[in-house]
Amino acid sequence: MDNTQLLGYIGALIVGLVLGLIGGGGSILTVPLLVYLLGYNPVVATAYSLFVVGTSSLVGSYQKYKKGLVDFKTGIAFSFPSFIAVYLSRRYLVPGIPETLFNIGDYTLTKGMAIMIFFAIIMFLSSYSMIKNRKDKEINTKAQPYYKTFIQGLIIGTITGLIGAGGGFLYVPALVLWANIPMKKAVGTSLIIVTINSLIGFMGDVQTLDIEWFFLLTFTLISIIGIILGIFLSKFISGEKLKKSFGVFTLIMAIYIIYKEVN
């Protein structure tokens, strides 16, 4: 095992830790790790990210369920439109994007570059929603109309399908801001949504890509160890601190991805 591969597996452990602590963000580490450190094509990296994050989240959601930190009703309401959008995006939309989008002089915007830049833009928006200070409000117990949840699920599902993310870094703020779920319960609920979205999305990739199963399963196993450790550590950290840390981490990774893609 060379040093690069060893660093990749250490990164897999950190991916799990992040998922366990904040219920999302695994793809924020996984995709750059696979692309910039291990040298995978962005399309392959986003596919592998779906499997790693989805499988790890399955373990994490069970751990959160045992602690009573999962709102199944809200989770399923978001999941149904989302997994349809994710599957269709990975099966048809991503393979249909041309390898070269356009040329301006000596500059060429490729499919891989576009995916990574779009990934970073979505991360910027997500980080802002989590970092900004909001005055505490009483939780509105009245559920929003389902058509709004359905539309929100379709939009987030399409976005996560394009960028190969489980969507935790989008679903956690969505659940907190739209569904008025407390942060720690939003983390657990997002893991259910991420599991369903990611694994169904990966099924679309299996039909179009050659998968390196040994590497993928090893990476995923290490991530699962990390998520169990992350869930254990999360009980010592407040929900507000988790939200702020999540936002700052997402912002840093977004800046890094854009820097790598434009240079």
Short mmCIF file of C-alpha atoms in Angstrom, two decimals:
data_model
loop_
_atom_site.label_atom_id
_atom_site.label_comp_id
_atom_site.label_asym_id
_atom_site.label_seq_id
_atom_site.Cartn_x
_atom_site.Cartn_y
_atom_site.Cartn_z
CA MET A 1 0.00 0.00 0.00
CA ASP A 2 1.55 3.34 -1.07
CA ASN A 3 1.33 6.59 0.89
CA THR A 4 -1.39 8.04 -1.33
CA GLN A 5 -3.64 5.03 -0.81
CA LEU A 6 -2.97 5.11 2.94
CA LEU A 7 -3.97 8.78 3.04
CA GLY A 8 -7.09 7.87 1.08
CA TYR A 9 -8.11 5.32 3.70
CA ILE A 10 -7.41 7.80 6.52
CA GLY A 11 -9.68 10.17 4.61
CA ALA A 12 -12.34 7.44 4.55
CA LEU A 13 -12.25 7.35 8.35
CA ILE A 14 -12.69 11.13 8.50
CA VAL A 15 -15.63 10.88 6.05
CA GLY A 16 -17.37 8.57 8.52
CA LEU A 17 -16.58 10.85 11.45
CA VAL A 18 -18.14 13.82 9.64
CA LEU A 19 -21.27 11.82 8.78
CA GLY A 20 -21.64 10.62 12.35
CA LEU A 21 -21.22 14.10 13.80
CA ILE A 22 -23.38 16.17 11.47
CA GLY A 23 -25.55 13.75 9.47
CA GLY A 24 -24.12 14.93 6.17
CA GLY A 25 -21.00 16.29 4.56
CA GLY A 26 -19.53 12.88 3.77
CA SER A 27 -19.59 13.63 0.06
CA ILE A 28 -17.98 17.02 0.70
CA LEU A 29 -14.89 15.07 1.71
CA THR A 30 -15.32 11.94 -0.41
CA VAL A 31 -15.54 13.58 -3.84
CA PRO A 32 -12.47 15.86 -3.46
CA LEU A 33 -10.57 13.01 -1.83
CA LEU A 34 -11.22 10.65 -4.75
CA VAL A 35 -10.62 13.32 -7.40
CA TYR A 36 -7.65 15.28 -6.07
CA LEU A 37 -5.81 12.72 -3.93
CA LEU A 38 -6.59 9.37 -5.59
CA GLY A 39 -6.95 10.65 -9.16
CA TYR A 40 -10.41 9.41 -10.08
CA ASN A 41 -12.50 11.02 -12.82
CA PRO A 42 -15.20 13.26 -11.26
CA VAL A 43 -18.02 11.14 -12.73
CA VAL A 44 -16.56 7.95 -11.20
CA ALA A 45 -15.76 9.78 -7.95
CA THR A 46 -19.33 11.05 -7.59
CA ALA A 47 -20.62 7.51 -8.20
CA TYR A 48 -18.30 6.01 -5.56
CA SER A 49 -19.29 8.81 -3.19
CA LEU A 50 -22.95 7.78 -3.45
CA PHE A 51 -22.13 4.20 -2.42
CA VAL A 52 -19.75 5.17 0.41
CA VAL A 53 -22.03 7.81 1.87
CA GLY A 54 -25.19 5.72 1.39
CA THR A 55 -23.80 2.60 3.05
CA SER A 56 -22.20 4.53 5.91
CA SER A 57 -25.41 6.48 6.46
CA LEU A 58 -27.39 3.25 6.72
CA VAL A 59 -25.30 2.27 9.74
CA GLY A 60 -25.54 5.79 11.14
CA SER A 61 -29.31 6.01 10.75
CA TYR A 62 -29.75 2.80 12.76
CA GLN A 63 -27.60 4.22 15.54
CA LYS A 64 -29.64 7.46 15.56
CA TYR A 65 -32.92 5.51 15.47
CA LYS A 66 -31.95 3.68 18.67
CA LYS A 67 -31.51 7.09 20.34
CA GLY A 68 -34.93 8.34 19.13
CA LEU A 69 -33.34 10.94 16.86
CA VAL A 70 -35.12 10.06 13.58
CA ASP A 71 -38.36 11.58 12.28
CA PHE A 72 -39.44 8.84 9.85
CA LYS A 73 -42.56 10.62 8.61
CA THR A 74 -40.65 13.72 7.50
CA GLY A 75 -37.75 11.64 6.23
CA ILE A 76 -39.92 9.51 3.95
CA ALA A 77 -41.82 12.59 2.75
CA PHE A 78 -38.52 14.07 1.50
CA SER A 79 -37.12 10.73 0.30
CA PHE A 80 -39.84 9.73 -2.17
CA PRO A 81 -39.45 12.59 -4.67
CA SER A 82 -35.71 12.78 -4.00
CA PHE A 83 -34.75 9.21 -4.85
CA ILE A 84 -36.73 9.40 -8.11
CA ALA A 85 -34.82 12.57 -9.10
CA VAL A 86 -31.45 11.12 -7.99
CA TYR A 87 -31.87 7.89 -9.95
CA LEU A 88 -32.99 9.63 -13.14
CA SER A 89 -30.13 12.14 -12.84
CA ARG A 90 -27.46 9.46 -12.44
CA ARG A 91 -28.93 7.07 -15.01
CA TYR A 92 -29.71 9.54 -17.81
CA LEU A 93 -28.75 13.17 -17.11
CA VAL A 94 -25.08 12.76 -16.06
CA PRO A 95 -24.19 10.25 -18.84
CA GLY A 96 -25.89 12.57 -21.35
CA ILE A 97 -23.69 15.60 -20.57
CA PRO A 98 -21.00 16.03 -23.29
CA GLU A 99 -17.36 15.59 -22.20
CA THR A 100 -16.47 19.09 -23.45
CA LEU A 101 -19.04 21.81 -22.77
CA PHE A 102 -17.34 24.72 -24.53
CA ASN A 103 -14.01 26.30 -25.53
CA ILE A 104 -13.02 29.96 -25.13
CA GLY A 105 -9.57 30.50 -26.64
CA ASP A 106 -7.20 28.14 -24.84
CA TYR A 107 -9.69 27.52 -22.03
CA THR A 108 -11.80 24.36 -22.12
CA LEU A 109 -14.63 23.66 -19.71
CA THR A 110 -14.98 19.89 -19.38
CA LYS A 111 -17.80 17.84 -17.93
CA GLY A 112 -15.69 16.93 -14.89
CA MET A 113 -14.75 20.56 -14.19
CA ALA A 114 -18.37 21.67 -14.52
CA ILE A 115 -19.55 19.01 -12.05
CA MET A 116 -16.92 20.03 -9.47
CA ILE A 117 -17.63 23.78 -9.86
CA PHE A 118 -21.39 23.21 -9.53
CA PHE A 119 -20.64 21.07 -6.48
CA ALA A 120 -18.71 23.97 -4.92
CA ILE A 121 -21.46 26.53 -5.69
CA ILE A 122 -24.08 24.38 -3.96
CA MET A 123 -21.72 23.99 -1.00
CA PHE A 124 -21.37 27.79 -0.73
CA LEU A 125 -25.15 28.22 -0.56
CA SER A 126 -25.51 25.45 2.00
CA SER A 127 -22.71 26.81 4.19
CA TYR A 128 -24.32 30.27 4.26
CA SER A 129 -27.64 28.88 5.49
CA MET A 130 -25.89 27.08 8.34
CA ILE A 131 -23.41 29.79 9.40
CA LYS A 132 -25.70 32.83 9.42
CA ASN A 133 -27.13 33.84 12.76
CA ARG A 134 -30.87 33.39 13.08
CA LYS A 135 -32.89 34.56 16.05
CA ASP A 136 -34.34 31.61 17.87
CA LYS A 137 -37.98 31.11 17.04
CA GLU A 138 -40.57 28.84 18.55
CA ILE A 139 -40.88 25.65 16.56
CA ASN A 140 -43.85 25.78 14.22
CA THR A 141 -45.61 22.48 14.76
CA LYS A 142 -47.87 22.96 11.75
CA ALA A 143 -46.62 20.80 8.88
CA GLN A 144 -46.05 22.51 5.55
CA PRO A 145 -48.23 21.35 2.60
CA TYR A 146 -46.90 18.13 1.06
CA TYR A 147 -46.64 19.63 -2.41
CA LYS A 148 -43.94 21.98 -1.05
CA THR A 149 -42.03 19.05 0.44
CA PHE A 150 -42.40 17.14 -2.85
CA ILE A 151 -41.02 20.04 -4.91
CA GLN A 152 -38.17 20.57 -2.43
CA GLY A 153 -37.35 16.86 -2.59
CA LEU A 154 -37.27 16.89 -6.41
CA ILE A 155 -34.97 19.91 -6.50
CA ILE A 156 -32.52 18.59 -3.91
CA GLY A 157 -32.64 15.12 -5.47
CA THR A 158 -31.69 16.47 -8.90
CA ILE A 159 -28.85 18.54 -7.42
CA THR A 160 -27.47 15.66 -5.39
CA GLY A 161 -27.71 13.36 -8.40
CA LEU A 162 -25.64 15.77 -10.49
CA ILE A 163 -22.90 16.23 -7.90
CA GLY A 164 -22.88 12.68 -6.51
CA ALA A 165 -23.67 13.78 -2.98
CA GLY A 166 -25.91 11.98 -0.56
CA GLY A 167 -27.44 15.37 0.11
CA GLY A 168 -26.91 15.53 3.85
CA PHE A 169 -25.32 18.97 3.58
CA LEU A 170 -28.52 20.09 1.84
CA TYR A 171 -31.06 18.07 3.82
CA VAL A 172 -29.86 19.07 7.28
CA PRO A 173 -30.50 22.81 6.67
CA ALA A 174 -33.70 21.96 4.76
CA LEU A 175 -35.05 19.95 7.69
CA VAL A 176 -34.05 22.63 10.21
CA LEU A 177 -35.25 25.65 8.21
CA TRP A 178 -38.25 24.22 6.31
CA ALA A 179 -39.55 21.37 8.47
CA ASN A 180 -38.66 23.04 11.81
CA ILE A 181 -36.94 19.93 13.17
CA PRO A 182 -34.37 20.41 15.99
CA MET A 183 -30.76 20.14 14.77
CA LYS A 184 -29.89 16.80 16.35
CA LYS A 185 -33.10 15.18 15.10
CA ALA A 186 -32.51 16.71 11.67
CA VAL A 187 -29.09 15.01 11.62
CA GLY A 188 -30.64 11.59 12.28
CA THR A 189 -33.49 12.13 9.84
CA SER A 190 -31.13 13.28 7.10
CA LEU A 191 -29.20 10.01 7.41
CA ILE A 192 -32.36 8.08 6.42
CA ILE A 193 -32.85 10.30 3.37
CA VAL A 194 -29.16 10.14 2.44
CA THR A 195 -29.17 6.33 2.65
CA ILE A 196 -32.14 5.94 0.30
CA ASN A 197 -31.03 8.64 -2.15
CA SER A 198 -27.42 7.53 -2.38
CA LEU A 199 -27.93 3.80 -2.85
CA ILE A 200 -30.72 4.25 -5.42
CA GLY A 201 -28.60 6.82 -7.24
CA PHE A 202 -25.65 4.41 -7.28
CA MET A 203 -27.87 1.79 -8.93
CA GLY A 204 -28.07 4.16 -11.91
CA ASP A 205 -24.25 4.29 -12.04
CA VAL A 206 -23.80 0.51 -11.87
CA GLN A 207 -25.49 0.31 -15.26
CA THR A 208 -23.10 2.81 -16.89
CA LEU A 209 -19.71 2.46 -15.11
CA ASP A 210 -17.11 -0.24 -14.33
CA ILE A 211 -16.85 -0.41 -10.53
CA GLU A 212 -13.63 -1.27 -8.61
CA TRP A 213 -15.44 -3.25 -5.94
CA PHE A 214 -12.46 -4.19 -3.74
CA PHE A 215 -11.33 -0.59 -3.30
CA LEU A 216 -14.89 0.69 -2.92
CA LEU A 217 -15.86 -1.86 -0.27
CA THR A 218 -12.63 -1.32 1.71
CA PHE A 219 -13.07 2.45 1.65
CA THR A 220 -16.70 2.06 2.73
CA LEU A 221 -15.88 -0.30 5.61
CA ILE A 222 -13.40 2.22 7.03
CA SER A 223 -16.02 4.97 6.69
CA ILE A 224 -18.51 2.86 8.64
CA ILE A 225 -15.99 2.57 11.50
CA GLY A 226 -15.67 6.35 11.38
CA ILE A 227 -19.41 6.98 11.49
CA ILE A 228 -19.85 4.80 14.59
CA LEU A 229 -17.09 6.79 16.30
CA GLY A 230 -18.61 10.08 15.10
CA ILE A 231 -22.05 9.23 16.50
CA PHE A 232 -20.45 8.43 19.86
CA LEU A 233 -18.65 11.79 19.90
CA SER A 234 -21.75 13.74 18.78
CA LYS A 235 -23.44 13.37 22.17
CA PHE A 236 -20.75 15.58 23.71
CA ILE A 237 -21.30 18.46 21.25
CA SER A 238 -24.28 20.87 21.15
CA GLY A 239 -26.54 21.05 18.11
CA GLU A 240 -25.76 24.75 17.56
CA LYS A 241 -22.02 24.10 17.55
CA LEU A 242 -22.55 21.25 15.11
CA LYS A 243 -24.48 23.54 12.76
CA LYS A 244 -21.85 26.28 12.80
CA SER A 245 -18.96 23.84 12.39
CA PHE A 246 -20.78 22.14 9.54
CA GLY A 247 -21.21 25.45 7.74
CA VAL A 248 -17.59 26.57 8.17
CA PHE A 249 -16.28 23.19 7.02
CA THR A 250 -18.51 23.26 3.93
CA LEU A 251 -17.36 26.80 3.06
CA ILE A 252 -13.68 25.85 3.31
CA MET A 253 -14.12 22.83 1.05
CA ALA A 254 -16.06 24.90 -1.51
CA ILE A 255 -13.24 27.46 -1.72
CA TYR A 256 -10.68 24.67 -2.11
CA ILE A 257 -12.60 22.97 -4.94
CA ILE A 258 -13.00 26.21 -6.93
CA TYR A 259 -9.30 27.01 -6.42
CA LYS A 260 -8.32 23.57 -7.78
CA GLU A 261 -10.65 23.78 -10.79
CA VAL A 262 -9.72 27.30 -11.99
CA ASN A 263 -5.97 26.80 -11.66
#
